[in-house]
Coordinates of C-alpha atoms in Angstrom, one line a residue:
M1 CA -11.8 87.7 122.8
N2 CA -8.3 86.6 121.8
T3 CA -5.7 88.7 123.8
S4 CA -2.6 87.1 122.2
P5 CA -0.3 89.9 120.9
P6 CA -0.3 90.1 117.1
P7 CA 2.5 87.9 115.2
T8 CA 5.7 89.9 114.6
A9 CA 7.1 89.4 111.0
P10 CA 10.8 88.0 111.1
H11 CA 13.7 90.4 110.9
P12 CA 15.7 90.0 107.4
A13 CA 19.0 87.9 108.3
T14 CA 21.9 90.4 108.4
P15 CA 23.9 89.3 105.3
G16 CA 26.9 87.2 106.3
V17 CA 25.6 86.5 109.7
L18 CA 23.9 83.6 110.8
D19 CA 20.5 84.0 112.5
P20 CA 19.1 82.3 115.3
I21 CA 17.4 79.7 113.5
G22 CA 20.5 78.7 111.5
S23 CA 20.2 79.7 108.1
V24 CA 23.2 80.0 106.0
P25 CA 25.0 82.6 104.9
S26 CA 24.0 84.2 101.3
W27 CA 27.5 84.3 100.2
L28 CA 28.0 80.2 101.0
P29 CA 26.3 78.9 98.0
Y30 CA 28.8 81.3 95.8
V31 CA 31.9 80.0 97.3
V32 CA 30.7 76.3 97.1
G33 CA 29.8 76.6 93.3
A34 CA 33.5 78.3 92.6
A35 CA 35.4 75.6 94.5
V36 CA 33.2 73.3 92.4
L37 CA 33.8 74.7 89.3
V38 CA 37.5 74.7 90.1
A39 CA 37.4 71.2 90.7
L40 CA 36.0 70.3 87.8
A41 CA 38.1 72.6 85.6
W42 CA 41.1 70.7 87.5
L43 CA 39.7 67.1 86.7
I44 CA 39.3 68.0 83.3
V45 CA 42.6 69.0 82.8
I46 CA 44.1 66.0 84.4
G47 CA 41.4 64.0 82.2
V48 CA 42.7 65.2 79.2
R49 CA 46.2 65.2 79.7
Y50 CA 45.4 61.5 80.6
L51 CA 43.8 60.6 77.7
C52 CA 46.1 62.4 75.3
A53 CA 49.1 60.9 76.7
D54 CA 50.5 57.4 75.3
T55 CA 50.2 53.9 76.7
E56 CA 53.6 54.3 78.4
T57 CA 53.0 57.7 79.9
R58 CA 49.7 56.9 81.1
R59 CA 51.1 53.9 83.0
S60 CA 53.6 56.7 84.5
I61 CA 50.8 58.8 85.3
R62 CA 49.3 56.2 87.4
Q63 CA 52.4 55.5 89.0
A64 CA 52.9 59.1 89.9
A65 CA 49.2 59.3 91.4
R66 CA 50.3 56.0 93.7
I67 CA 53.5 57.5 94.8
R68 CA 51.5 61.1 95.8
R69 CA 48.9 59.0 97.5
T70 CA 51.0 56.4 99.5
W71 CA 54.1 58.6 100.4
P72 CA 53.5 59.7 103.9
R73 CA 52.8 56.1 105.2
L74 CA 56.1 55.4 103.2
A75 CA 58.0 58.1 104.5
R76 CA 57.3 56.9 108.0
N77 CA 58.0 53.3 107.3
L78 CA 61.6 54.0 105.8
G79 CA 62.4 56.6 108.5
L80 CA 62.2 59.6 106.1
V81 CA 60.2 62.1 108.3
T82 CA 61.4 64.1 111.3
T83 CA 59.8 65.0 114.6
D84 CA 59.6 68.5 115.7
R85 CA 59.1 69.0 119.3
T86 CA 59.3 72.8 119.1
P87 CA 55.3 74.0 119.0
T88 CA 54.5 76.7 116.7
F89 CA 53.0 80.2 117.4
L90 CA 49.6 79.0 117.1
Q91 CA 50.2 75.8 119.2
S92 CA 51.7 78.1 121.7
L93 CA 48.6 80.3 121.8
A94 CA 46.5 77.6 122.1
T95 CA 48.2 75.8 124.8
T96 CA 47.0 76.6 128.4
G97 CA 48.5 75.5 131.9
D98 CA 50.8 72.7 132.0
K99 CA 49.8 71.0 129.0
K100 CA 52.6 70.8 125.9
P101 CA 51.7 70.8 122.5
E102 CA 51.8 67.4 120.5
P103 CA 54.9 67.2 118.6
R104 CA 54.8 67.4 114.7
T105 CA 55.7 65.0 112.1
L106 CA 57.5 66.6 109.3
T107 CA 57.2 64.5 106.2
P108 CA 59.4 65.8 102.8
K109 CA 56.8 67.5 100.1
L110 CA 57.0 66.1 96.7
H111 CA 56.1 67.2 93.4
T112 CA 56.3 64.4 90.4
K113 CA 56.4 64.9 86.6
T114 CA 56.1 61.8 84.2
D115 CA 57.3 60.6 81.1
P116 CA 57.0 57.5 78.9
Y117 CA 59.8 55.7 80.9
G118 CA 58.9 56.5 84.5
V119 CA 58.5 59.8 86.8
T120 CA 60.7 62.0 88.3
V121 CA 60.3 63.4 91.7
T122 CA 61.2 66.5 93.2
V123 CA 61.4 66.3 97.2
K124 CA 61.9 69.4 99.6
T125 CA 63.9 68.2 102.3
V126 CA 63.3 68.5 106.4
P127 CA 65.8 68.9 109.0
K128 CA 68.0 65.5 109.3
V129 CA 66.7 64.1 106.2
G130 CA 68.3 65.0 103.1
L131 CA 70.5 63.7 100.1
E132 CA 72.2 61.0 102.4
E133 CA 69.1 59.6 103.9
F134 CA 67.5 59.2 100.5
Q135 CA 70.2 57.5 99.0
K136 CA 70.3 55.1 101.3
R137 CA 66.7 54.2 100.9
A138 CA 67.3 54.3 97.3
D139 CA 66.8 50.4 96.9
H140 CA 63.7 50.5 99.1
L141 CA 62.2 53.2 97.2
A142 CA 62.4 51.4 94.0
D143 CA 60.6 48.3 95.3
A144 CA 58.0 50.2 97.0
W145 CA 57.3 52.4 93.7
E146 CA 57.9 48.9 91.5
C147 CA 60.7 50.6 89.6
T148 CA 63.7 49.3 87.5
R149 CA 65.8 51.7 89.4
V150 CA 66.1 55.0 91.5
S151 CA 68.6 57.7 91.5
V152 CA 68.7 60.4 93.9
N153 CA 70.5 63.8 93.2
P154 CA 70.7 67.2 94.5
D155 CA 68.2 69.5 92.6
G156 CA 69.3 73.1 94.0
P157 CA 69.3 74.4 98.1
G158 CA 66.7 72.1 100.2
K159 CA 65.9 70.0 97.0
L160 CA 66.3 66.4 95.7
R161 CA 65.7 65.0 92.2
I162 CA 64.3 61.3 92.3
R163 CA 64.5 59.6 89.2
A164 CA 62.2 56.4 89.1
V165 CA 62.6 54.3 86.2
R166 CA 59.6 52.2 85.6
R167 CA 61.0 50.6 82.4
E168 CA 64.4 50.1 80.9
P169 CA 65.6 52.5 78.7
L170 CA 68.6 50.5 77.8
F171 CA 67.0 47.6 76.0
E172 CA 65.1 49.8 73.8
P173 CA 67.2 51.1 71.0
Y174 CA 65.8 54.2 69.4
A175 CA 66.5 56.2 66.3
Y176 CA 68.1 59.9 65.8
T177 CA 66.9 61.7 62.9
P178 CA 69.4 64.9 62.6
D179 CA 67.4 68.6 61.6
G180 CA 70.4 69.6 59.8
K181 CA 70.8 72.7 62.1
P182 CA 73.9 73.9 63.8
P183 CA 74.2 72.8 67.6
A184 CA 73.8 76.2 69.9
D185 CA 76.4 74.9 71.9
L186 CA 79.7 73.2 70.4
S187 CA 81.2 72.6 73.9
V188 CA 78.7 70.1 74.6
W189 CA 78.1 67.1 72.7
D190 CA 75.0 65.0 72.6
L191 CA 75.2 61.3 73.4
G192 CA 71.7 59.8 73.8
I193 CA 69.9 58.9 77.1
D194 CA 71.4 57.0 79.9
E195 CA 70.0 54.3 82.2
Y196 CA 67.7 56.8 83.9
A197 CA 66.1 58.0 80.4
L198 CA 68.0 61.4 80.9
A199 CA 69.7 63.1 78.0
S200 CA 73.5 62.4 78.2
V201 CA 76.0 64.8 77.4
L202 CA 80.0 65.1 76.7
R203 CA 81.2 68.5 78.0
M204 CA 84.0 69.0 75.5
S205 CA 85.0 72.3 76.6
N206 CA 88.9 72.3 76.9
V207 CA 88.9 68.3 76.4
P208 CA 91.7 67.3 74.1
G209 CA 91.0 63.5 73.8
V210 CA 88.4 60.7 73.5
C211 CA 88.9 57.0 73.5
V212 CA 86.3 54.9 72.1
A213 CA 86.3 51.1 72.7
G214 CA 84.4 47.9 72.2
L215 CA 83.7 44.9 70.4
P216 CA 83.0 44.9 66.5
G217 CA 79.7 45.9 65.6
Y218 CA 78.4 47.1 69.3
G219 CA 78.8 51.0 68.1
K220 CA 81.6 52.7 67.9
T221 CA 81.5 53.8 64.4
S222 CA 77.9 54.5 64.6
L223 CA 78.7 56.7 67.8
I224 CA 81.5 58.4 65.7
N225 CA 78.7 59.2 62.7
G226 CA 76.2 60.1 64.8
L227 CA 78.4 63.0 66.3
I228 CA 79.5 64.1 62.9
S229 CA 75.8 64.4 61.6
R230 CA 75.0 66.6 64.5
L231 CA 78.2 69.0 64.5
A232 CA 78.6 68.9 60.5
P233 CA 76.2 71.9 60.2
S234 CA 78.6 73.9 61.9
G235 CA 81.1 75.6 59.9
A236 CA 82.9 76.2 63.2
V237 CA 83.8 72.5 63.6
Q238 CA 86.1 70.7 60.5
F239 CA 86.7 66.8 60.8
A240 CA 89.8 64.8 59.4
V241 CA 89.5 60.8 59.7
A242 CA 92.1 58.4 59.4
D243 CA 90.1 54.7 59.0
G244 CA 92.4 51.8 59.7
K245 CA 89.6 49.4 58.2
V246 CA 89.7 50.6 54.5
S247 CA 92.4 52.0 51.8
E248 CA 90.2 54.1 50.4
A249 CA 87.8 57.1 51.3
H250 CA 84.7 55.7 49.3
E251 CA 85.0 52.5 51.2
G252 CA 83.9 51.5 54.5
D253 CA 82.0 53.4 57.3
Y254 CA 82.7 57.1 56.5
A255 CA 81.6 56.8 52.7
D256 CA 78.9 59.0 53.7
V257 CA 80.6 62.0 55.1
V258 CA 83.8 62.2 53.0
N259 CA 82.7 65.1 51.3
R260 CA 82.6 67.0 54.9
L261 CA 86.0 66.0 55.9
F262 CA 89.0 68.3 55.0
A263 CA 91.2 65.3 55.2
F264 CA 90.9 61.3 55.2
V265 CA 93.4 58.5 54.8
G266 CA 93.0 55.2 55.0
D267 CA 95.5 52.1 56.3
D268 CA 98.3 53.4 54.8
L269 CA 100.9 54.3 57.4
E270 CA 102.8 56.6 55.4
A271 CA 99.7 58.7 54.5
A272 CA 98.3 58.7 58.0
N273 CA 101.9 60.0 58.9
K274 CA 101.8 62.9 56.4
L275 CA 98.0 63.9 58.1
F276 CA 99.3 63.6 61.6
D277 CA 102.4 65.5 60.7
R278 CA 100.4 68.1 59.0
L279 CA 98.1 68.6 62.1
V280 CA 100.7 68.9 64.3
K281 CA 101.9 71.8 62.2
L282 CA 98.9 73.1 62.5
R283 CA 98.9 73.2 66.1
R284 CA 102.0 74.8 66.5
G285 CA 101.0 77.3 64.0
R286 CA 98.0 78.0 66.2
S287 CA 100.2 78.0 69.6
S288 CA 102.3 80.8 68.2
S289 CA 99.5 82.9 66.9
I290 CA 96.8 82.4 69.1
R291 CA 97.1 85.3 71.4
R292 CA 97.5 87.7 68.4
V293 CA 94.6 86.5 66.6
L294 CA 92.1 85.7 69.3
G295 CA 93.5 87.7 72.1
T296 CA 93.8 84.9 74.3
A297 CA 95.8 81.9 75.2
N298 CA 92.7 79.3 75.0
M299 CA 90.3 79.0 72.4
W300 CA 87.3 77.9 74.5
A301 CA 87.4 81.1 76.2
K302 CA 85.8 82.5 73.3
G303 CA 84.4 79.2 71.8
P304 CA 85.1 77.8 68.0
S305 CA 84.3 80.1 65.0
T306 CA 84.2 79.8 61.4
A307 CA 87.4 81.4 61.0
W308 CA 89.2 79.1 64.1
P309 CA 87.1 76.0 64.1
L310 CA 87.4 73.1 66.2
V311 CA 89.3 70.8 64.5
V312 CA 88.2 67.0 65.2
L313 CA 90.7 64.1 64.2
V314 CA 89.0 60.8 64.1
I315 CA 91.6 57.8 64.4
D316 CA 89.5 54.5 63.7
E317 CA 91.1 51.4 64.1
A318 CA 93.7 52.9 65.9
H319 CA 95.7 50.0 66.6
T320 CA 96.4 50.2 62.7
Y321 CA 98.7 53.0 63.3
F322 CA 100.4 52.5 66.1
R323 CA 101.2 48.7 66.4
E324 CA 104.8 47.1 66.8
Y325 CA 106.2 45.8 64.0
K326 CA 109.1 43.3 64.8
G327 CA 111.3 42.1 62.1
T328 CA 114.8 43.0 60.7
D329 CA 113.8 43.5 56.9
P330 CA 113.8 46.7 55.6
A331 CA 110.0 46.9 55.2
T332 CA 109.3 45.8 58.2
K333 CA 111.8 48.5 60.1
R334 CA 110.2 51.2 57.7
L335 CA 106.6 50.0 59.0
A336 CA 108.0 50.1 62.6
A337 CA 109.3 53.6 62.1
L338 CA 106.5 55.2 60.9
A339 CA 104.1 53.5 63.8
Q340 CA 106.5 55.1 66.5
E341 CA 106.4 58.4 64.1
N342 CA 102.5 58.3 64.4
A343 CA 102.4 57.8 67.8
R344 CA 104.5 60.8 68.8
L345 CA 102.6 62.9 66.6
V346 CA 99.4 62.0 68.0
E347 CA 100.7 62.1 71.4
D348 CA 101.6 65.9 70.6
L349 CA 98.2 66.7 69.7
V350 CA 96.4 65.0 72.4
K351 CA 99.0 66.9 75.0
K352 CA 99.2 70.0 73.3
G353 CA 95.9 70.8 71.5
R354 CA 93.6 71.2 73.8
S355 CA 93.8 75.0 74.5
V356 CA 94.3 75.8 70.6
G357 CA 90.7 73.4 69.6
I358 CA 92.0 70.2 68.3
V359 CA 90.2 67.1 69.5
V360 CA 91.3 63.5 68.9
V361 CA 88.7 60.8 68.8
L362 CA 90.7 57.5 68.9
A363 CA 88.3 54.5 68.6
T364 CA 89.7 50.9 68.7
Q365 CA 88.4 47.4 70.0
K366 CA 90.7 46.6 72.8
A367 CA 92.4 50.0 74.5
T368 CA 95.0 48.1 75.7
G369 CA 98.6 49.4 75.5
D370 CA 99.6 47.4 72.4
A371 CA 96.5 49.1 70.8
I372 CA 96.6 52.7 72.0
P373 CA 100.0 53.5 73.4
T374 CA 99.5 54.6 77.1
F375 CA 101.0 57.6 76.8
I376 CA 98.6 58.8 74.4
R377 CA 95.3 56.7 76.0
D378 CA 95.7 57.6 79.9
V379 CA 95.9 61.6 78.5
C380 CA 92.5 61.3 77.1
P381 CA 90.1 62.6 79.8
V382 CA 86.7 61.0 78.3
S383 CA 86.6 57.3 77.5
L384 CA 83.5 55.3 76.5
S385 CA 83.6 51.3 76.2
F386 CA 80.9 49.4 74.3
A387 CA 80.7 45.8 75.1
Q388 CA 84.2 43.9 76.3
K389 CA 85.0 40.1 76.3
T390 CA 87.6 40.5 79.4
T391 CA 87.7 42.4 82.7
D392 CA 91.4 43.2 81.6
A393 CA 89.9 45.2 78.4
A394 CA 87.3 47.1 80.3
V395 CA 89.7 48.3 82.9
A396 CA 92.3 49.2 80.0
A397 CA 89.4 51.6 78.5
L398 CA 87.8 52.9 81.4
G399 CA 90.2 52.7 84.2
E400 CA 90.7 50.3 87.4
D401 CA 88.0 51.8 89.4
I402 CA 85.5 49.8 87.2
R403 CA 86.0 46.7 89.1
N404 CA 84.0 48.4 91.9
W405 CA 81.0 49.3 89.5
P406 CA 80.1 45.8 88.5
E407 CA 76.7 46.8 87.2
A408 CA 78.3 49.3 84.5
N409 CA 81.3 47.0 83.4
P410 CA 81.1 46.6 79.9
V411 CA 81.9 42.6 80.2
S412 CA 78.1 42.2 81.4
M413 CA 76.8 44.1 78.6
Q414 CA 78.0 41.2 75.8
D415 CA 74.2 40.5 75.3
P416 CA 72.8 41.5 71.8
G417 CA 70.2 43.8 73.9
F418 CA 73.1 46.0 74.4
V419 CA 74.3 46.6 71.2
G420 CA 74.4 50.7 71.1
V421 CA 75.0 51.0 75.0
A422 CA 78.3 52.2 76.3
S423 CA 79.9 52.9 79.5
M424 CA 81.4 55.7 80.6
V425 CA 82.2 58.0 83.6
R426 CA 80.4 60.1 85.2
Q427 CA 81.5 63.7 84.0
G428 CA 81.6 65.6 87.7
Q429 CA 80.5 62.9 89.5
E430 CA 81.4 59.8 91.2
G431 CA 81.3 56.5 89.6
Y432 CA 80.1 55.2 86.1
T433 CA 77.1 55.6 83.9
R434 CA 75.5 53.6 80.8
I435 CA 74.4 55.3 77.8
R436 CA 71.8 54.1 75.0
I437 CA 73.3 55.7 71.6
P438 CA 70.7 56.6 69.2
Y439 CA 70.9 54.7 65.7
V440 CA 71.2 57.3 62.7
E441 CA 70.3 56.0 59.6
P442 CA 73.4 56.3 57.0
E443 CA 70.9 57.9 54.6
H444 CA 70.6 60.7 56.9
V445 CA 74.0 60.9 57.6
A446 CA 74.9 61.0 54.2
R447 CA 72.2 63.9 53.6
V448 CA 73.5 66.1 56.3
A449 CA 77.1 65.7 55.2
E450 CA 75.8 66.4 51.3
A451 CA 74.0 69.5 52.7
S452 CA 76.9 71.1 54.7
A453 CA 79.6 70.0 52.3
H454 CA 80.1 73.6 51.4
L455 CA 81.4 74.5 54.9
T456 CA 84.4 72.2 54.6
A457 CA 87.5 74.3 54.9
D458 CA 91.1 73.4 55.6
P459 CA 92.0 74.8 59.0
F460 CA 95.6 75.3 58.2
E461 CA 94.1 77.5 54.9
L462 CA 92.0 79.4 57.3
L463 CA 95.0 79.9 59.7
T464 CA 96.9 81.5 56.7
L465 CA 94.5 83.9 55.9
Q466 CA 94.4 85.0 59.7
T467 CA 98.4 85.3 59.9
G468 CA 99.6 86.0 56.9
P469 CA 101.1 84.8 53.5
N470 CA 104.3 83.9 55.2
L471 CA 103.0 80.7 56.9
T472 CA 102.3 77.8 54.6
K473 CA 102.0 74.2 54.7
D474 CA 105.6 73.7 54.5
T475 CA 106.8 76.3 57.2
D476 CA 109.0 75.1 59.9
L477 CA 106.9 75.6 62.8
D478 CA 109.2 74.3 65.1
I479 CA 111.1 77.6 64.6
I480 CA 108.2 79.9 65.4
A481 CA 106.3 78.0 67.7

């Protein structure tokens, strides 16, 4: 007779609690499944993004993955970490007796963003590891990440922006096709991309003069035509050109934009003198009426408008109008007097035209004192230089400090690969930068000029409409200014 007790039925496991024989919680498969789905979705997004990218961007994506993967070890090797010996709250709770918690190594966290030229790395700093420490190790980062160069700049409180350039942007010419739309902000002029493949702009608010120098054929006129094609669709900008290379408007580099200019003169010194004199009268008329018309002493406080446009005077081959003539015959004396008067008038525009909305762009091969008088050149706050033959020419164009920045010195840019590359002072920062100016096809420039020709207006006549019929082109503004 079997006296064993009858078998007991197993109790159902309480949901979410491990039973004595080690069965898994009922919710765990759902959590694992959800995690797997999320991981698969993330991998699909990454894969699609990689497959849709161009060849160069794919290389940058692989480079970014390597940067993230190797960063903890590289940061320790370069000393870009800090040791935190203060225990956290959880460490304090877990510590018993006299045992002290192990110090923690804090590594700056980073985030990457890719483009065809390289990777932009955003870094969150940690104590004792900030801007200065990263800048000192920029060359080591470039070597470790296999980059052409690396720059480190602030990116807000507690953040740094590291630009890692894998591919040299300066050696790759690129074209710009104007869309014919007016720029959103006339105080900022787009130039191109810098040596880190980042957009480069000129902040033109309150800038009275720009000096552009460089050897023939390296991009001076292309730069100016490109700027005109960007600004021409706005009726709040009016252009005048004095081109010392030609005699008539249909000749030379500005023939495609002549119908967008309210004035043009060639290499005739007397005609140039009349244009400069007329613009000085405009400057005086604006100075005398700006408070009454605009309600402010500085046009840039409100910005250019169609009624009070920004006036851009381009003086190409500027040495034509300022050169010293030596001789005692009447013809030479007359030319010498005109050149001196031209220099005086342009000096007036550069020194006094800022607040009333007049900008003078002077272009020449060598910005030495015999080409552009120093009393004009040295008050132009913005200077650019394409390739130069001598260091003296580079210093004349960019200032004495260019000797301390040999990598940006335009003397080193005489290789044909640097056609279209200019060097300039970093606005608001120390040092110099090199910029690749985009090439604009002449037919595109002509198309934009033709489409915007109806916007051309004489600024003097616009001023007359606002100040009354008593102000004419022949008014003696020395009296009313």
